[in-house]
CSV table of C-alpha atoms in Angstrom, one decimal:
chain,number,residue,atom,x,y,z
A,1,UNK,CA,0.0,0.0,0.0
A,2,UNK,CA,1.8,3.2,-1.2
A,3,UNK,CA,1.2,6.0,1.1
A,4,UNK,CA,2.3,9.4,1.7
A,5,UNK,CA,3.0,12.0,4.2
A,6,UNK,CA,2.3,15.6,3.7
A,7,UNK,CA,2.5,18.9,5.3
A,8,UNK,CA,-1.7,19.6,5.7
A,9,UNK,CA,-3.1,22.8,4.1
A,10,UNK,CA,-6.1,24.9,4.6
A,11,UNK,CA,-8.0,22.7,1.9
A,12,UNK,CA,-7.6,19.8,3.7
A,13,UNK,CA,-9.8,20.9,6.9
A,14,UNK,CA,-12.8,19.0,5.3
A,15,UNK,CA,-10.9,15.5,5.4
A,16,UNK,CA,-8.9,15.6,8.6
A,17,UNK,CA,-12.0,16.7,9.9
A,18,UNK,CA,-14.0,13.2,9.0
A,19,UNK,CA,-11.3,11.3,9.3
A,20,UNK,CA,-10.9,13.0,13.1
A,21,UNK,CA,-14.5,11.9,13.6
A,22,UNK,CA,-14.5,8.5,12.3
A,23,UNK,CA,-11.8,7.4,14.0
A,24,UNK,CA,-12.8,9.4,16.7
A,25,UNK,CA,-15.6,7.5,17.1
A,26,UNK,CA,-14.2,4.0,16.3
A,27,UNK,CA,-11.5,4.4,19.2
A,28,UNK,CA,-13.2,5.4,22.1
A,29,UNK,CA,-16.8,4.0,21.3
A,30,UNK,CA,-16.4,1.2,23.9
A,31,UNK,CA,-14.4,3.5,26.2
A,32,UNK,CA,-17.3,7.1,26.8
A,33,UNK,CA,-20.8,6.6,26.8
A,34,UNK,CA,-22.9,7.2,23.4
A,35,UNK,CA,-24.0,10.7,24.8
A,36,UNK,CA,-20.9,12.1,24.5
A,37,UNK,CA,-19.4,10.5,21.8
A,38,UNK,CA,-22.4,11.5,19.4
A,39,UNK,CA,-21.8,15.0,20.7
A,40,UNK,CA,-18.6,15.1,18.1
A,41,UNK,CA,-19.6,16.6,14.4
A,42,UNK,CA,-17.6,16.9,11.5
A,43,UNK,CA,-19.2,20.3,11.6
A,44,UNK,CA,-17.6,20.8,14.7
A,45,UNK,CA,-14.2,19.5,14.1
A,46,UNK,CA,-13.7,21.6,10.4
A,47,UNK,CA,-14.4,24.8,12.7
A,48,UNK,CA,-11.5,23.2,14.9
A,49,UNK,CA,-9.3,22.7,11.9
A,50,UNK,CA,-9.8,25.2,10.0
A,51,UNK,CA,-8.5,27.6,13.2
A,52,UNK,CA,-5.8,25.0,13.7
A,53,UNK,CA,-4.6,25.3,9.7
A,54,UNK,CA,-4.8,29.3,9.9
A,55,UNK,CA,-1.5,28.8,12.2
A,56,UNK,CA,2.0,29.1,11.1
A,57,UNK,CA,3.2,25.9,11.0
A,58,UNK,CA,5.8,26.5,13.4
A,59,UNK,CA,3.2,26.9,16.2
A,60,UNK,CA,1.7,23.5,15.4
A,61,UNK,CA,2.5,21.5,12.7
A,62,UNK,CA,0.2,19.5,10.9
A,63,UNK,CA,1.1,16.1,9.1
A,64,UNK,CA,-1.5,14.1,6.5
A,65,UNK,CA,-1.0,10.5,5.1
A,66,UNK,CA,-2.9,10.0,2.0
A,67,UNK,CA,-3.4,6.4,0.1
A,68,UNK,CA,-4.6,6.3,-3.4
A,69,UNK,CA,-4.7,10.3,-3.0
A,70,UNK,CA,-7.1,10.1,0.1
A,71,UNK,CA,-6.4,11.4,3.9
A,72,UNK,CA,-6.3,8.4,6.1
A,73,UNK,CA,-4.6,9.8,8.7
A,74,UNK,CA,-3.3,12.7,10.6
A,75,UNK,CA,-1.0,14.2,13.3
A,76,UNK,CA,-1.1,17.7,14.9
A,77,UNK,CA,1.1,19.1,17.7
A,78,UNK,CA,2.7,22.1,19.2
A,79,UNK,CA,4.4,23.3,22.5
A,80,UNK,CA,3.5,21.2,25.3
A,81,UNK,CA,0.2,23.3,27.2
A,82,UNK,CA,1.0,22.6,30.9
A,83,UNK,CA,4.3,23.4,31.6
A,84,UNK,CA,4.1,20.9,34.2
A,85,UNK,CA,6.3,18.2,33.1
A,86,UNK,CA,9.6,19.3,32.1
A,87,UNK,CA,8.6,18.5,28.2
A,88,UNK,CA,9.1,21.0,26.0
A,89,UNK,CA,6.4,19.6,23.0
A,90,UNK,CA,3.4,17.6,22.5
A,91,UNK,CA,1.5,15.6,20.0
A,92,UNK,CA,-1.9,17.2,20.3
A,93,UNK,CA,-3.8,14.6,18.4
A,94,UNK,CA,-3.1,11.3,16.0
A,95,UNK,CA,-5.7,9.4,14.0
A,96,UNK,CA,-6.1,6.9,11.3
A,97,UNK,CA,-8.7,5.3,9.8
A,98,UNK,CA,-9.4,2.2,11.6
A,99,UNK,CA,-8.8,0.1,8.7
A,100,UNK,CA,-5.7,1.9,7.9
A,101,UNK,CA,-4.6,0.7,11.9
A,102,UNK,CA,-1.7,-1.4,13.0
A,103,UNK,CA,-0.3,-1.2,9.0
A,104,UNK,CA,3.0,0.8,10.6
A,105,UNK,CA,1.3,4.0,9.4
A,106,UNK,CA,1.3,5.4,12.9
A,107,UNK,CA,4.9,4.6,13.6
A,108,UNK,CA,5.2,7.1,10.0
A,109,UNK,CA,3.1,9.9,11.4
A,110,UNK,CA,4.6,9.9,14.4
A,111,UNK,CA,8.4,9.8,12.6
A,112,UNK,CA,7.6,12.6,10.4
A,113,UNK,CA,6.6,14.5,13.3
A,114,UNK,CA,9.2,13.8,15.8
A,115,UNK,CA,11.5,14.6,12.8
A,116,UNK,CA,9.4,17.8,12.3
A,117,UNK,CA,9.6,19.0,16.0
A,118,UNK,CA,13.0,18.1,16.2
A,119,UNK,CA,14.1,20.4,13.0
A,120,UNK,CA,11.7,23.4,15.3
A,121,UNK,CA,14.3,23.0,18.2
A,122,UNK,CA,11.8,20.7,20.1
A,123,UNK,CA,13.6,18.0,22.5
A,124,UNK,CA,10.9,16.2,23.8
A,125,UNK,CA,7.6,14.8,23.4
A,126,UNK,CA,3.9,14.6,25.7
A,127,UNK,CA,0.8,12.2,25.0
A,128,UNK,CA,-2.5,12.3,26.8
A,129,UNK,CA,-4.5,9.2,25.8
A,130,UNK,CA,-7.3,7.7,27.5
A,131,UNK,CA,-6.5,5.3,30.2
A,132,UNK,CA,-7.9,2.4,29.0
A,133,UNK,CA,-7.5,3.4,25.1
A,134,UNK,CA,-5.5,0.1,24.4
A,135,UNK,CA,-3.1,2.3,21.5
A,136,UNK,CA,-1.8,3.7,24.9
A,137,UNK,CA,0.7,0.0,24.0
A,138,UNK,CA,1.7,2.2,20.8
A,139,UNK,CA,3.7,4.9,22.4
A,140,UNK,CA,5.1,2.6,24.9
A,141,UNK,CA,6.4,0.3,22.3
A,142,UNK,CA,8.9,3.5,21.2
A,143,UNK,CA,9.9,4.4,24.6
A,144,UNK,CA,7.1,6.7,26.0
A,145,UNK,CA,7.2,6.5,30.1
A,146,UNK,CA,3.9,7.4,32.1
A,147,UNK,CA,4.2,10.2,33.7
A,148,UNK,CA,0.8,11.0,35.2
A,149,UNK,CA,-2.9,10.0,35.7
A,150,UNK,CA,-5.9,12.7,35.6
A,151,UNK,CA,-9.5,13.1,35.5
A,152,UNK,CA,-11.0,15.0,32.1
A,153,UNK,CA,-13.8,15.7,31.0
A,154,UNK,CA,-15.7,14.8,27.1
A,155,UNK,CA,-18.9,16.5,26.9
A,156,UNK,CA,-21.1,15.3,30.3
A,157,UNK,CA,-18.8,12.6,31.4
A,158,UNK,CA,-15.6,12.5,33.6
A,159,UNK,CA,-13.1,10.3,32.4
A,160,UNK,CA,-9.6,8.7,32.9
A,161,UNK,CA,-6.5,9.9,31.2
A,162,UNK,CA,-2.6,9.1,31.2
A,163,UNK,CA,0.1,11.5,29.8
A,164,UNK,CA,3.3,9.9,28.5
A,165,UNK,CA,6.7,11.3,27.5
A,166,UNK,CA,9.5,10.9,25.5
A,167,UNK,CA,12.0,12.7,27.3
A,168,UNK,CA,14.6,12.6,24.3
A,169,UNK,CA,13.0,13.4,21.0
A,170,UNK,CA,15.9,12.2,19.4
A,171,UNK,CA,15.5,8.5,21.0
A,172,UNK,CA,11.9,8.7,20.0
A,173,UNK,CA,13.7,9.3,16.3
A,174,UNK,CA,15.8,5.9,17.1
A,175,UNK,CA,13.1,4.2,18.5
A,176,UNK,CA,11.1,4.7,15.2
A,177,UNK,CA,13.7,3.6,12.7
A,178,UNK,CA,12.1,0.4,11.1
């Protein structure tokens, strides 16, 4: 399967946008209740990204995979928000398709990113994923360590979340070498 990675554009707010939903939706529907799952819109989320792809790319860079000329996937991050941890960057959000899942086409995202915030002067890396969100395995796999446990909060529910972080960006890089 011949794929590719991109820098995303303004014209692509429509896609990431359904693909954020879809897979959105696919991930956690086992893990929130239906209430707040159905709350997320494609109308929503091109609002979202169309303010997120109005940014210069050096405050959060935005990466696409396309196969056949479609978006699949996508991965969107910036400096890391609460200055709690010692970690300089974060990966605000990555999605693929789910039938585009456990094909190595995460482990590419995530490269071109790291390799992306590493170029930006970035020297590590922060995660939140839903506790029991079982692709938390993915980031520990390439050397993510838990750092912390919280409560948040999707639409009316309270839920679970982990952060992880790759202290050393450019062991993440090593880490993703195939």
């Amino acid at each position: 399967m011949i794929q590719k990675i991109r820098a995303a554009t303004k014209e692509d707010k429509v896609a990431i946008a359904e693909v954020h939903v879809q897979s959105w939706k696919a991930t956690y529907q086992d893990l929130i209740n239906e209430q707040d799952i159905s709350n997320t819109t494609v109308d929503h989320r091109i609002t979202l990204w169309e303010t997120v792809l109005s940014l210069p790319k050096e405050r959060q860079p935005v990466f696409v995979m396309e196969v056949a000329g479609q978006i699949i996937g996508f991965i969107s991050g910036g400096s890391e928000r609460t200055k709690r941890f010692g970690i300089d960057g974060e990966i605000y959000a990555i999605y693929l398709l789910p039938e585009f899942q456990q094909k190595g086409m995460g482990r590419e995202l995530l490269r071109t990113f790291a390799e992306e915030m590493d170029k930006l002067g970035y020297r590590s890396l922060l995660v939140w994923v839903l506790t029991q969100n079982p692709s938390n395995q993915f980031y520990i796999k390439y050397g993510a360590e838990k750092i912390e446990e919280e409560a948040t909060t999707i639409g009316e529910g309270t839920y679970q979340e982990t952060a992880y972080g790759f202290k050393d960006i450019r062991k993440l890089l090593n880490n993703l070498k195939v």
